[in-house]
Amino acid sequence: MDFDVGKVDLNCEKNNTAHKTNDISVNRLIVRRGQSFLVTFELHDLSRPTTDLLELMVETGPQPSEALGTRSVFGLPEGCGKGSSWKVKVHQGSVLLAGSITLDITSPADAPVGEYSLSVKTSATASVGSSLGKLLLLFNPWCKEDWVHLPEEEERQEYVMREQGLVYKGSDKYISSMAWNFGQFEDDIVDICLKLLDVNPKCLSDPAKDFSARCNPIYVSRVVSAMINANDDRGVLMGRWDGRYDGGMSPTHWNGSVEVLRRWLKNGSNPVKYGQCWVFAAVMCTVLRCLGIPCRVVSNFQSAHDTDKNLTIDDFFSDYGVRPKQSPDSVWNYHVWVEAWMRRPDLSAGSLYDGWQVVDPTPQEKSTDVYCCGPAPVKAILQGHVDLKYDVPFVFAEVNADRVTWMVFADGSKKNIFTDSVSVGQNISTKAVGSDKRVDITANYKHAEGTEKERAVYNQAVKRVNIPEENSNGIHDGKPGVSMKIVELTKPVSGKDIDLKLILNSNDSETRTLVINVNVQAMRYTGIPSSQIQTELKELKLLPNQDLTIPIHIPFSVYGEKMRESNSIKVSAVVTDNDKSEAVYITEKDLVPESPSLTIKAIGSELQYSEMTAEVVFENPLSEGLRNCFITVTGSGLLTEAMEVRMPLLKQGQRLRVKMPFTPYRPGPKKLVAGFNCDQFRDIKASCNVYIKPVTGVVPPLRR
């Protein structure tokens, strides 16, 4: 006789709360692997003991099979099911006499993540089972057996549960932060993340194998790295770095990941235009946190892009001060990637390479014929173990490449000026656990510059990638006859003139006649000039043991227009000694003008489902009107969608104060993010923290 299965209760709210997925939903079953969950269903025939036979089955993906781990049959009595790694037992609180049974089901800690169907057969003679419903299975950083297990609860809250964060930008001397709404628990984001996995090329070519491989965070993180960019698949974001963003949004427009991911889905899995490194990384952080892989956004300042894998970056200057483009190598003011936490048993029998792994979705170079990068163990980068997978040589060069400077002359010849083994890889930064402080994690990636250990690791890395010896020939590290430096006289602020001075000093006993070229260029953050701002040529005498000071004045009226799609200003000085034709000296300084002040604050009770107000203030700092102004405000858990206010003209000295009502719908630490745009200034950002206190016994209003 078969049991008749009646009403099913997946205990969504109770299970999801226990599995820390209730912020995603309490109306569908979302659980984490390696941790038990409860399923209750009615039994309409209790004429014999229910534990005689209950056979359950879970399946995920197309063509599920037990051999691939995408199908499992298990049941009661406890342990039946052909050696299945899924387990079930009758829950202690189950009341059989009341006509229902509650089962305690546990998935293995290495089960593939994704959507499963769950069914039950109540008789050995039954040909098909009765459906109990569907469940989503995620990675579990709380489970010691899961490869993504993160031991500290405070870190799990930061790297899995936190919906907001900070991304560091600027340059090594001008580090600024921008708030970012990851929004991994917004209603539809988990489905978008699974859709992203389903349309990846590996899944499209062999779906059964791909669904099986989703048990492995190494595989999943690599797939996500490829799918965030759209270079060779139906990825989320199209990158663009030339300053022309027709048909899309400037990368600096985005304040969070949710709008990007929703646009991708709405576009039929066609790429959203446009992204750059911090957008790629932040969106990837959202996807990994949503799937349950602990991760954080990391910024590397003076980040090398080594295209020929020789761990050396070639810089070229012309003898008149301009930086011509001679090499595909470059040094970016900053580059942003993701660190994901996982074990690496594929590299070591022990835990040698476990922990943080670099995964970088920005499409810089191909890895096994696909634009993706990582996971590369941070511990391997620190030790110079560049012969390990994945993409360790590329990341090692980003943080520790040597930089060789060449002078290019008018006849096309070039001269090796000097090498710099220090400047690449500065102030590697991430947000602190539990606060908005910046943490410098450079020591995780390399030993202190100037130490024997750092050079020993670099030399070992060079040997491991088989670099020819001649790469280090002709490099000059001797003390120069003329020392130079560029010094700020005023803090560079966008909207105001910039004043600096070039100071030269000679350690010779003779007077020197110098030809001095001072060049100012607007730079993209990738280290590529976008436009010429100004240049100045002087011939002056430098007396022995005396400073020669040359003022450098850069008016806003000259540089302002050229900075709209640029990150920084590079001021360089090239000095040629007329008395020593072989002597050429170079110095440069990167400036990142500070944006005009934008402020935002939250006014109100800071209670869930209670109306609050966001107040945004901006004052025009220019001696002219600002045209086509608009302010946007976003915040996961606070606003269901972005709010926007437009103003056609903000007069000279006029202050704009905007108040926008909102109703927070999710408790906990949240962040309001504001953006200001106009014709003269682009994407000025501000943020404020809000802690929303939960309320009980209140029916939540409907939201998307």
XYZ file of C-alpha atoms in Angstrom:
704
model
C 0.000 0.000 0.000
C 1.299 3.472 -0.899
C 1.207 6.454 1.400
C -0.767 9.388 0.090
C 1.345 12.542 0.399
C -0.753 15.583 1.134
C 0.125 19.162 2.020
C 3.856 19.982 1.996
C 5.524 22.600 4.187
C 9.117 23.438 3.265
C 9.413 25.521 6.460
C 10.970 28.283 4.349
C 11.089 30.986 6.989
C 12.484 28.690 9.698
C 14.993 26.991 7.381
C 16.131 30.151 5.653
C 16.659 31.917 8.963
C 18.778 29.002 10.227
C 20.759 28.999 6.965
C 21.131 32.809 6.947
C 19.333 33.175 3.626
C 16.155 34.817 4.963
C 17.390 38.185 3.679
C 17.037 36.728 0.178
C 13.556 35.312 0.765
C 11.300 33.624 3.320
C 8.863 32.424 0.652
C 11.092 29.869 -1.100
C 13.510 27.299 0.304
C 17.121 28.507 0.085
C 19.614 26.477 2.123
C 23.356 26.008 2.448
C 25.138 22.743 1.790
C 26.363 20.547 4.628
C 23.647 21.870 6.976
C 20.328 20.198 7.771
C 16.900 21.600 6.921
C 13.347 20.521 7.727
C 10.588 19.393 5.359
C 7.102 18.537 6.632
C 4.343 16.780 4.710
C 1.020 15.132 5.464
C 0.508 11.360 5.224
C -3.061 10.278 4.626
C -2.506 6.578 5.370
C -0.924 5.611 8.667
C -1.955 1.922 8.571
C 1.699 0.866 8.785
C 4.846 2.489 10.217
C 5.979 5.412 8.070
C 9.607 4.533 8.519
C 9.245 1.224 6.647
C 10.223 3.012 3.462
C 10.534 6.648 2.502
C 12.720 7.158 -0.539
C 13.674 10.723 -1.362
C 15.362 12.014 -4.495
C 17.049 15.311 -5.309
C 18.037 16.321 -8.840
C 19.691 19.349 -10.380
C 20.440 20.267 -13.958
C 19.731 18.461 -17.215
C 20.351 14.696 -17.390
C 20.986 14.378 -13.642
C 22.995 11.330 -12.599
C 24.325 9.848 -9.402
C 27.728 9.399 -11.045
C 27.990 13.178 -11.597
C 26.598 14.050 -8.189
C 23.595 15.847 -9.690
C 21.105 13.156 -8.585
C 20.858 11.475 -5.219
C 18.448 8.835 -3.872
C 18.308 8.440 -0.082
C 15.730 7.736 2.576
C 14.389 5.838 5.562
C 15.251 3.666 7.297
C 18.228 5.943 7.851
C 21.140 5.005 5.628
C 19.202 3.440 2.764
C 19.775 4.892 -0.679
C 22.721 3.124 -2.276
C 25.446 4.984 -0.404
C 24.073 8.449 -1.091
C 25.873 11.342 0.549
C 22.534 13.105 1.174
C 21.123 12.074 4.548
C 17.677 12.074 6.131
C 16.190 11.215 9.517
C 12.870 11.746 11.228
C 12.944 15.049 13.081
C 12.614 14.761 16.842
C 9.636 17.078 16.874
C 7.748 15.114 14.232
C 4.174 14.177 15.304
C 3.226 11.028 13.370
C -0.110 10.572 15.102
C -1.204 13.996 13.861
C -0.935 12.696 10.321
C 2.284 14.395 9.266
C 6.000 13.745 9.287
C 8.897 16.171 9.533
C 12.180 15.083 7.976
C 15.610 16.419 8.795
C 17.558 16.461 5.496
C 21.267 17.204 5.103
C 23.071 17.751 1.814
C 26.764 16.887 1.497
C 29.215 19.753 1.981
C 30.463 19.228 -1.584
C 27.109 19.064 -3.385
C 26.765 21.152 -6.562
C 25.132 24.518 -5.873
C 21.988 25.492 -7.734
C 18.289 24.693 -7.948
C 17.124 21.177 -7.013
C 13.823 19.334 -7.250
C 12.913 17.244 -4.192
C 10.528 14.278 -4.400
C 9.498 11.343 -2.222
C 8.378 7.775 -2.936
C 6.397 6.079 -0.189
C 6.525 2.564 -1.600
C 9.074 0.356 -3.272
C 6.467 -0.400 -5.938
C 5.749 3.229 -6.776
C 7.009 4.132 -10.229
C 7.298 7.871 -9.631
C 7.675 10.003 -6.547
C 5.499 12.813 -5.275
C 7.027 16.273 -5.621
C 7.842 18.035 -2.385
C 8.978 21.190 -4.167
C 12.169 22.941 -5.148
C 15.129 24.228 -3.175
C 18.144 26.404 -3.877
C 21.454 25.124 -2.510
C 24.310 27.575 -1.845
C 27.914 27.352 -0.630
C 28.255 27.332 3.164
C 31.059 29.331 4.811
C 29.661 28.235 8.227
C 30.306 24.537 7.469
C 33.801 23.235 8.312
C 33.641 20.596 5.573
C 32.800 23.124 2.831
C 35.830 24.316 0.866
C 34.681 27.919 1.417
C 34.562 27.604 5.217
C 35.606 30.848 6.890
C 36.388 30.353 10.589
C 35.571 33.780 12.062
C 31.925 34.863 12.376
C 32.828 38.555 12.155
C 34.504 37.895 8.804
C 31.544 35.843 7.573
C 29.281 38.791 8.352
C 31.555 41.132 6.398
C 32.468 38.951 3.426
C 29.195 37.080 2.872
C 26.363 38.979 4.556
C 27.350 42.642 4.154
C 25.373 44.243 1.309
C 27.384 47.461 1.132
C 31.070 48.203 0.936
C 33.788 50.573 -0.187
C 35.896 50.548 -3.330
C 39.240 52.380 -3.223
C 40.286 54.497 -6.200
C 42.617 57.377 -7.092
C 46.382 56.891 -6.967
C 48.919 55.761 -4.385
C 49.261 59.321 -3.029
C 45.563 60.232 -3.394
C 43.524 57.267 -2.177
C 39.798 57.898 -2.038
C 36.876 55.591 -1.355
C 33.516 55.268 -3.050
C 30.549 53.472 -1.521
C 29.092 50.534 -3.400
C 25.778 48.736 -2.968
C 26.438 45.042 -3.598
C 22.772 44.161 -2.965
C 23.294 40.397 -3.079
C 20.060 39.790 -1.147
C 17.727 41.812 -3.350
C 14.740 39.736 -4.479
C 15.820 38.626 -7.945
C 19.611 38.637 -7.632
C 20.031 34.953 -6.713
C 18.073 33.938 -9.831
C 20.185 36.263 -11.973
C 23.349 34.676 -10.535
C 22.092 31.188 -11.434
C 21.109 32.426 -14.899
C 24.657 33.727 -15.310
C 25.994 30.224 -14.590
C 23.474 28.644 -16.970
C 24.492 30.740 -19.993
C 28.252 30.354 -19.530
C 29.939 28.663 -22.537
C 30.979 25.588 -20.539
C 27.370 24.955 -19.589
C 26.109 25.522 -23.112
C 28.616 23.009 -24.534
C 28.235 20.325 -21.820
C 25.491 21.186 -19.330
C 25.600 17.910 -17.408
C 29.323 18.273 -16.739
C 28.973 21.970 -15.860
C 26.182 21.397 -13.320
C 28.294 18.654 -11.735
C 31.350 20.944 -11.526
C 29.344 23.535 -9.589
C 30.305 21.617 -6.465
C 33.736 23.232 -6.724
C 34.242 26.907 -5.744
C 37.465 26.969 -7.784
C 35.460 26.149 -10.910
C 32.539 28.435 -10.044
C 34.730 31.458 -9.281
C 36.594 30.987 -12.564
C 33.331 30.780 -14.513
C 32.002 33.909 -12.787
C 35.271 35.728 -13.567
C 34.710 35.003 -17.250
C 30.994 35.803 -17.221
C 31.170 39.246 -15.599
C 32.910 40.552 -18.730
C 31.365 40.105 -22.170
C 34.505 39.652 -24.246
C 33.934 36.058 -25.338
C 30.521 35.073 -23.973
C 27.106 36.431 -22.980
C 28.658 38.185 -20.029
C 27.248 40.955 -17.877
C 29.391 43.998 -18.724
C 31.078 45.410 -21.783
C 34.296 47.219 -20.958
C 35.331 50.535 -22.478
C 38.325 52.724 -21.684
C 38.450 55.291 -24.523
C 36.130 57.861 -22.940
C 33.351 57.366 -25.513
C 30.253 55.831 -23.955
C 27.579 56.302 -26.615
C 24.721 53.866 -26.263
C 25.412 53.194 -22.595
C 26.484 54.606 -19.252
C 29.907 55.896 -18.266
C 31.452 53.361 -15.860
C 31.576 56.071 -13.192
C 27.770 56.283 -13.320
C 27.203 53.058 -11.389
C 26.748 53.081 -7.596
C 25.863 49.414 -7.195
C 25.566 45.993 -8.766
C 21.798 45.462 -8.666
C 20.963 47.855 -11.498
C 23.727 46.327 -13.651
C 22.583 42.725 -13.092
C 18.907 43.564 -13.619
C 19.698 45.364 -16.868
C 21.652 42.340 -18.056
C 18.669 40.063 -17.432
C 16.216 42.540 -18.972
C 18.470 42.803 -22.047
C 18.091 39.068 -22.671
C 21.540 38.241 -21.226
C 23.179 40.791 -23.505
C 25.973 42.929 -22.020
C 25.363 46.159 -20.142
C 27.344 49.161 -21.386
C 29.842 50.068 -19.856
C 32.186 48.888 -17.130
C 35.756 49.373 -15.968
C 37.759 47.464 -13.389
C 36.006 48.585 -10.198
C 32.570 47.899 -11.733
C 33.627 44.436 -12.944
C 35.069 43.592 -9.515
C 32.147 44.937 -7.474
C 29.564 43.095 -9.586
C 31.585 39.893 -9.222
C 31.661 40.425 -5.456
C 27.854 40.573 -5.481
C 27.570 37.298 -7.410
C 30.055 35.389 -5.239
C 28.533 36.618 -1.958
C 25.072 35.712 -3.213
C 26.255 32.167 -4.050
C 27.894 31.903 -0.617
C 31.588 32.314 -1.474
C 33.260 34.776 0.942
C 34.911 37.595 -0.968
C 36.143 41.175 -0.786
C 37.033 43.938 -3.239
C 40.757 44.800 -3.350
C 42.490 47.813 -4.938
C 46.132 47.744 -6.026
C 47.752 51.142 -6.636
C 50.458 51.522 -9.278
C 49.202 48.264 -10.755
C 51.256 46.790 -13.602
C 49.699 45.273 -16.722
C 52.368 42.929 -18.052
C 51.342 41.828 -21.541
C 54.397 39.724 -22.447
C 54.735 37.809 -19.153
C 58.335 38.836 -18.475
C 57.584 40.483 -15.092
C 58.926 43.799 -16.459
C 57.065 46.940 -17.517
C 58.644 49.219 -20.136
C 57.958 52.980 -19.831
C 58.868 55.369 -22.649
C 59.467 59.130 -22.597
C 60.277 61.375 -25.519
C 63.071 63.901 -25.106
C 60.434 66.685 -25.062
C 58.589 65.254 -22.055
C 55.555 63.559 -23.628
C 54.867 59.882 -22.922
C 54.525 58.242 -26.350
C 52.811 54.858 -26.556
C 55.617 52.449 -27.458
C 54.672 49.378 -25.445
C 51.478 47.434 -24.723
C 52.704 47.244 -21.115
C 51.269 49.843 -18.755
C 51.028 50.817 -15.113
C 47.523 51.715 -13.982
C 46.994 54.322 -11.254
C 44.951 51.616 -9.611
C 43.353 48.320 -10.515
C 40.532 46.589 -8.659
C 39.972 42.841 -8.354
C 38.272 40.396 -5.994
C 39.709 38.068 -3.384
C 37.614 34.937 -2.777
C 38.173 32.613 0.191
C 38.519 28.888 -0.509
C 40.696 25.834 -0.118
C 43.078 24.807 -2.901
C 43.543 21.015 -2.588
C 44.271 20.963 -6.326
C 47.625 22.648 -5.604
C 48.770 21.082 -2.349
C 47.912 18.083 -0.202
C 48.103 20.358 2.837
C 46.710 23.846 3.294
C 49.710 25.624 1.768
C 47.693 27.666 -0.751
C 44.330 27.814 1.036
C 42.747 31.147 1.890
C 42.401 34.278 -0.223
C 42.514 33.812 -3.992
C 42.681 36.610 -6.578
C 39.855 36.399 -9.109
C 39.747 39.235 -11.609
C 36.859 39.680 -14.082
C 38.357 42.688 -15.912
C 39.226 41.493 -19.442
C 42.958 42.248 -19.591
C 44.595 39.062 -20.854
C 43.291 35.629 -21.842
C 43.663 32.613 -19.573
C 43.359 29.269 -21.396
C 41.809 31.181 -24.311
C 39.166 32.910 -22.170
C 39.124 36.435 -20.712
C 39.230 35.538 -17.045
C 41.808 35.512 -14.263
C 42.274 33.285 -11.240
C 41.740 31.964 -8.753
C 45.397 32.756 -7.970
C 46.465 32.005 -4.376
C 47.684 35.138 -2.580
C 50.131 32.915 -0.655
C 51.667 31.753 -3.962
C 52.055 35.369 -5.110
C 53.832 36.249 -1.863
C 56.316 33.399 -2.333
C 56.856 33.943 -6.075
C 55.418 30.530 -6.961
C 54.407 31.715 -10.403
C 54.277 28.240 -11.947
C 50.959 27.456 -10.223
C 47.439 27.852 -11.561
C 45.653 30.012 -12.216
C 47.349 33.115 -13.683
C 49.812 33.627 -10.822
C 52.520 35.221 -13.067
C 50.081 37.894 -14.258
C 48.978 38.844 -10.732
C 52.562 38.670 -9.429
C 53.565 41.224 -12.080
C 50.619 43.462 -11.142
C 52.001 43.859 -7.621
C 55.753 43.390 -8.051
C 56.984 43.910 -11.626
C 60.147 45.906 -12.235
C 59.656 49.092 -14.238
C 62.243 50.066 -16.878
C 62.286 53.638 -18.247
C 63.489 54.402 -21.781
C 64.188 57.714 -23.514
C 63.012 57.832 -27.146
C 64.826 60.367 -29.340
C 63.661 62.143 -32.484
C 65.635 59.773 -34.743
C 63.780 56.777 -33.252
C 66.662 55.566 -31.128
C 66.077 54.847 -27.463
C 68.182 54.771 -24.348
C 67.700 52.852 -21.122
C 67.572 55.472 -18.352
C 66.921 53.481 -15.182
C 65.002 50.676 -13.555
C 62.561 51.000 -10.693
C 62.026 47.897 -8.584
C 59.924 49.620 -5.919
C 56.975 51.624 -7.238
C 54.717 48.886 -8.675
C 52.187 47.512 -6.193
C 51.542 50.190 -3.572
C 49.004 50.448 -0.745
C 47.018 47.345 -1.689
C 43.759 48.130 0.067
C 40.450 46.671 1.179
C 37.691 47.668 3.570
C 38.148 46.659 7.202
C 35.950 44.036 8.832
C 33.069 45.743 10.627
C 34.070 49.344 9.858
C 34.718 51.771 6.997
C 38.445 51.960 7.693
C 40.939 51.168 4.928
C 43.217 48.188 5.583
C 46.593 47.946 3.826
C 47.187 44.294 2.848
C 50.319 44.832 0.733
C 52.293 42.517 3.048
C 49.984 39.642 2.026
C 51.231 39.984 -1.561
C 54.926 40.809 -1.236
C 57.725 41.297 1.235
C 58.764 44.847 2.061
C 60.359 46.691 -0.847
C 64.107 47.159 -0.486
C 64.585 43.957 1.501
C 66.710 40.995 0.453
C 63.685 38.728 0.811
C 61.664 40.748 -1.702
C 64.481 40.603 -4.281
C 65.027 36.894 -3.659
C 61.333 36.187 -4.310
C 61.373 38.343 -7.459
C 64.461 36.583 -8.801
C 62.915 33.204 -8.059
C 59.779 34.235 -9.960
C 61.903 35.321 -12.927
C 63.554 31.881 -13.026
C 60.208 30.076 -12.765
C 58.839 31.851 -15.835
C 62.136 31.338 -17.745
C 62.870 34.972 -18.562
C 66.009 35.462 -20.703
C 68.922 37.103 -18.931
C 69.086 40.072 -21.292
C 65.942 41.619 -19.813
C 68.041 43.145 -17.056
C 70.920 44.376 -19.216
C 71.829 48.034 -19.523
C 69.925 49.216 -16.490
C 71.426 52.163 -14.658
C 70.915 52.590 -10.934
C 73.766 54.984 -10.202
C 73.221 58.223 -8.312
C 72.167 60.953 -10.773
C 74.181 64.136 -11.212
C 70.978 66.165 -10.951
C 68.203 65.390 -8.476
C 64.662 66.584 -9.138
C 61.282 66.522 -7.468
C 57.852 68.045 -8.086
C 56.169 69.498 -4.994
C 52.555 70.587 -4.494
C 52.006 74.141 -3.279
C 48.243 73.747 -2.973
C 46.033 70.708 -2.571
C 44.631 69.914 -6.030
C 40.843 70.473 -6.037
C 38.709 70.183 -9.149
C 37.346 73.630 -9.978
C 40.467 75.454 -8.781
C 43.873 76.259 -10.288
C 46.731 73.919 -9.351
C 50.147 75.213 -8.282
C 53.334 73.147 -7.963
C 57.055 73.684 -8.201
C 59.906 71.730 -9.767
C 63.016 71.702 -7.565
C 66.404 70.772 -9.075
C 69.688 70.302 -7.268
C 73.164 69.381 -8.544
C 75.733 67.366 -6.617
C 78.450 68.455 -9.081
C 80.985 71.213 -8.436
C 80.322 72.785 -11.852
C 77.520 74.972 -13.168
C 75.174 72.978 -15.439
C 73.217 74.297 -18.423
C 69.919 72.414 -18.522
C 67.111 72.171 -21.058
C 63.940 71.588 -19.031
C 60.693 70.286 -20.546
C 57.674 70.379 -18.222
C 54.680 68.537 -19.633
C 51.155 68.189 -18.233
C 48.771 65.513 -19.522
C 45.294 64.308 -18.596
C 45.531 60.586 -17.865
C 43.119 57.718 -17.803
C 43.483 55.565 -14.710
C 44.978 52.838 -16.907
C 48.144 54.940 -17.296
C 47.331 56.042 -20.853
C 47.295 59.781 -21.748
C 43.887 61.030 -22.877
C 44.862 64.581 -23.868
C 47.578 67.202 -23.662
C 46.967 69.981 -21.130
C 50.056 72.173 -21.409
C 53.810 72.109 -21.965
C 56.656 74.480 -21.164
C 60.285 74.585 -22.327
C 63.077 76.436 -20.487
C 66.868 76.615 -20.648
C 68.399 77.506 -17.282
C 71.689 77.289 -15.400
C 71.930 75.142 -12.276
C 74.586 76.331 -9.836
C 76.531 73.849 -7.670
C 74.897 72.905 -4.352
C 71.969 75.261 -4.881
C 68.281 74.600 -5.512
C 66.729 75.789 -8.750
C 62.965 76.240 -8.385
C 60.592 76.463 -11.343
C 56.903 77.288 -10.687
C 54.241 75.201 -12.465
C 50.765 76.743 -12.764
C 47.851 74.718 -14.198
C 44.654 76.816 -14.521
C 41.277 75.072 -14.134
C 40.186 76.893 -17.297
C 42.842 74.841 -19.119
C 42.577 71.423 -17.446
C 38.879 71.282 -16.412
C 37.408 70.464 -19.814
C 39.985 67.730 -20.388
C 39.343 65.912 -17.100
C 35.750 64.835 -17.699
C 36.744 61.343 -18.795
C 40.144 61.255 -17.099
C 41.170 60.106 -13.656
C 44.323 62.104 -13.001
C 46.883 64.650 -14.180
C 50.465 63.604 -14.845
C 53.108 66.312 -14.520
C 56.471 65.217 -15.878
C 59.800 66.962 -16.265
C 62.519 65.780 -18.660
C 65.877 67.525 -18.206
C 68.761 67.290 -20.662
C 72.238 68.403 -19.620
C 73.771 70.460 -22.480
C 77.234 69.985 -20.959
C 76.816 66.194 -20.800
C 74.877 65.060 -23.838
C 74.448 61.570 -22.381
C 72.802 62.858 -19.206
C 68.997 62.798 -19.153
C 66.907 63.067 -15.971
C 63.205 62.382 -15.484
C 60.731 62.985 -12.691
C 56.959 62.854 -12.647
C 54.020 63.325 -10.309
C 50.442 62.088 -10.529
C 47.703 64.396 -9.281
C 44.107 63.378 -8.591
C 42.088 66.575 -8.070
C 39.632 66.240 -5.211
C 35.978 66.511 -6.207
C 33.825 69.377 -4.891
C 31.971 68.537 -1.676
C 28.757 66.497 -1.879
C 27.042 65.408 1.341
C 24.193 63.034 2.172
C 22.557 62.225 5.488
C 19.593 60.146 6.620
C 16.897 61.797 8.745
C 14.331 59.808 10.722
C 13.767 56.973 13.165
C 15.940 54.326 11.434
C 13.212 51.700 11.932
C 12.305 48.997 9.433
C 9.168 49.959 7.420
C 9.192 53.530 8.866
C 9.510 56.467 6.483
C 12.820 58.338 6.488
C 14.356 61.145 4.428
C 17.628 61.358 2.518
C 19.044 64.910 2.397
C 21.645 65.678 -0.278
C 23.542 69.001 -0.425
C 25.843 70.340 -3.161
C 27.250 73.856 -3.646
C 28.519 75.178 -6.987
C 32.231 76.035 -6.499
C 32.744 77.620 -9.922
C 32.459 81.218 -11.081
C 29.952 80.068 -13.689
C 26.657 78.187 -13.668
C 26.549 74.380 -13.680
C 24.331 73.058 -16.461
C 22.131 69.945 -16.618
C 22.564 68.885 -12.989
C 21.040 65.735 -11.541
C 21.325 63.838 -8.269
C 20.744 60.106 -7.791
C 20.338 58.205 -4.517
C 20.539 54.422 -4.094
C 20.762 51.985 -1.190
C 20.132 48.234 -0.930
C 17.644 47.435 1.816
C 16.608 51.100 1.880
C 15.320 51.954 -1.605
C 13.730 49.464 -3.995
C 15.044 51.503 -6.922
C 17.190 54.576 -7.522
C 15.690 58.035 -6.900
C 16.641 60.964 -9.128
C 16.207 64.761 -9.100
C 17.156 67.047 -12.026
C 17.964 70.770 -12.168
C 18.769 72.530 -15.489
C 21.002 75.245 -13.973
C 22.822 75.708 -10.653
C 24.054 79.307 -10.506
C 27.474 80.480 -9.320
C 27.755 79.944 -5.546
C 24.231 78.475 -5.361
C 23.575 75.620 -2.921
C 21.331 72.735 -3.951
C 19.526 70.928 -1.120
C 17.340 67.946 -2.039
C 15.175 65.845 0.299
C 13.953 62.412 -0.827
C 11.623 60.163 1.243
C 12.279 56.421 1.505
C 11.120 53.441 3.558
C 13.796 50.931 4.656
C 12.646 47.339 4.230
C 15.583 45.293 5.522
C 17.224 45.661 8.967
C 20.906 45.915 9.763
C 23.819 48.127 8.648
C 23.008 49.876 5.370
C 24.482 52.642 3.258
C 22.875 55.493 1.312
C 24.849 56.459 -1.789
C 24.419 59.756 -3.671
C 25.813 60.810 -7.031
C 25.970 64.292 -8.595
C 26.437 64.971 -12.314
C 26.456 68.039 -14.539
C 28.113 69.193 -17.753
C 31.213 70.423 -15.905
C 31.590 67.680 -13.254
C 31.039 63.961 -13.629
C 29.992 61.428 -11.017
C 30.781 63.089 -7.707
C 29.927 60.568 -4.968
C 28.966 60.674 -1.288
C 27.549 58.165 1.185
C 26.361 57.763 4.740
C 25.829 54.763 7.005
C 22.399 53.903 8.392
C 21.639 51.168 10.926
C 18.038 50.012 10.514
C 16.478 48.461 13.619
C 14.140 45.508 12.989
C 10.461 45.527 13.921
C 8.242 42.517 14.544
C 4.538 41.999 14.068
C 4.369 44.363 11.088
C 3.156 43.200 7.692
C 5.809 44.383 5.204
C 4.639 46.487 2.267
C 4.878 44.959 -1.187
C 8.136 45.564 -3.067
C 9.566 44.326 -6.307
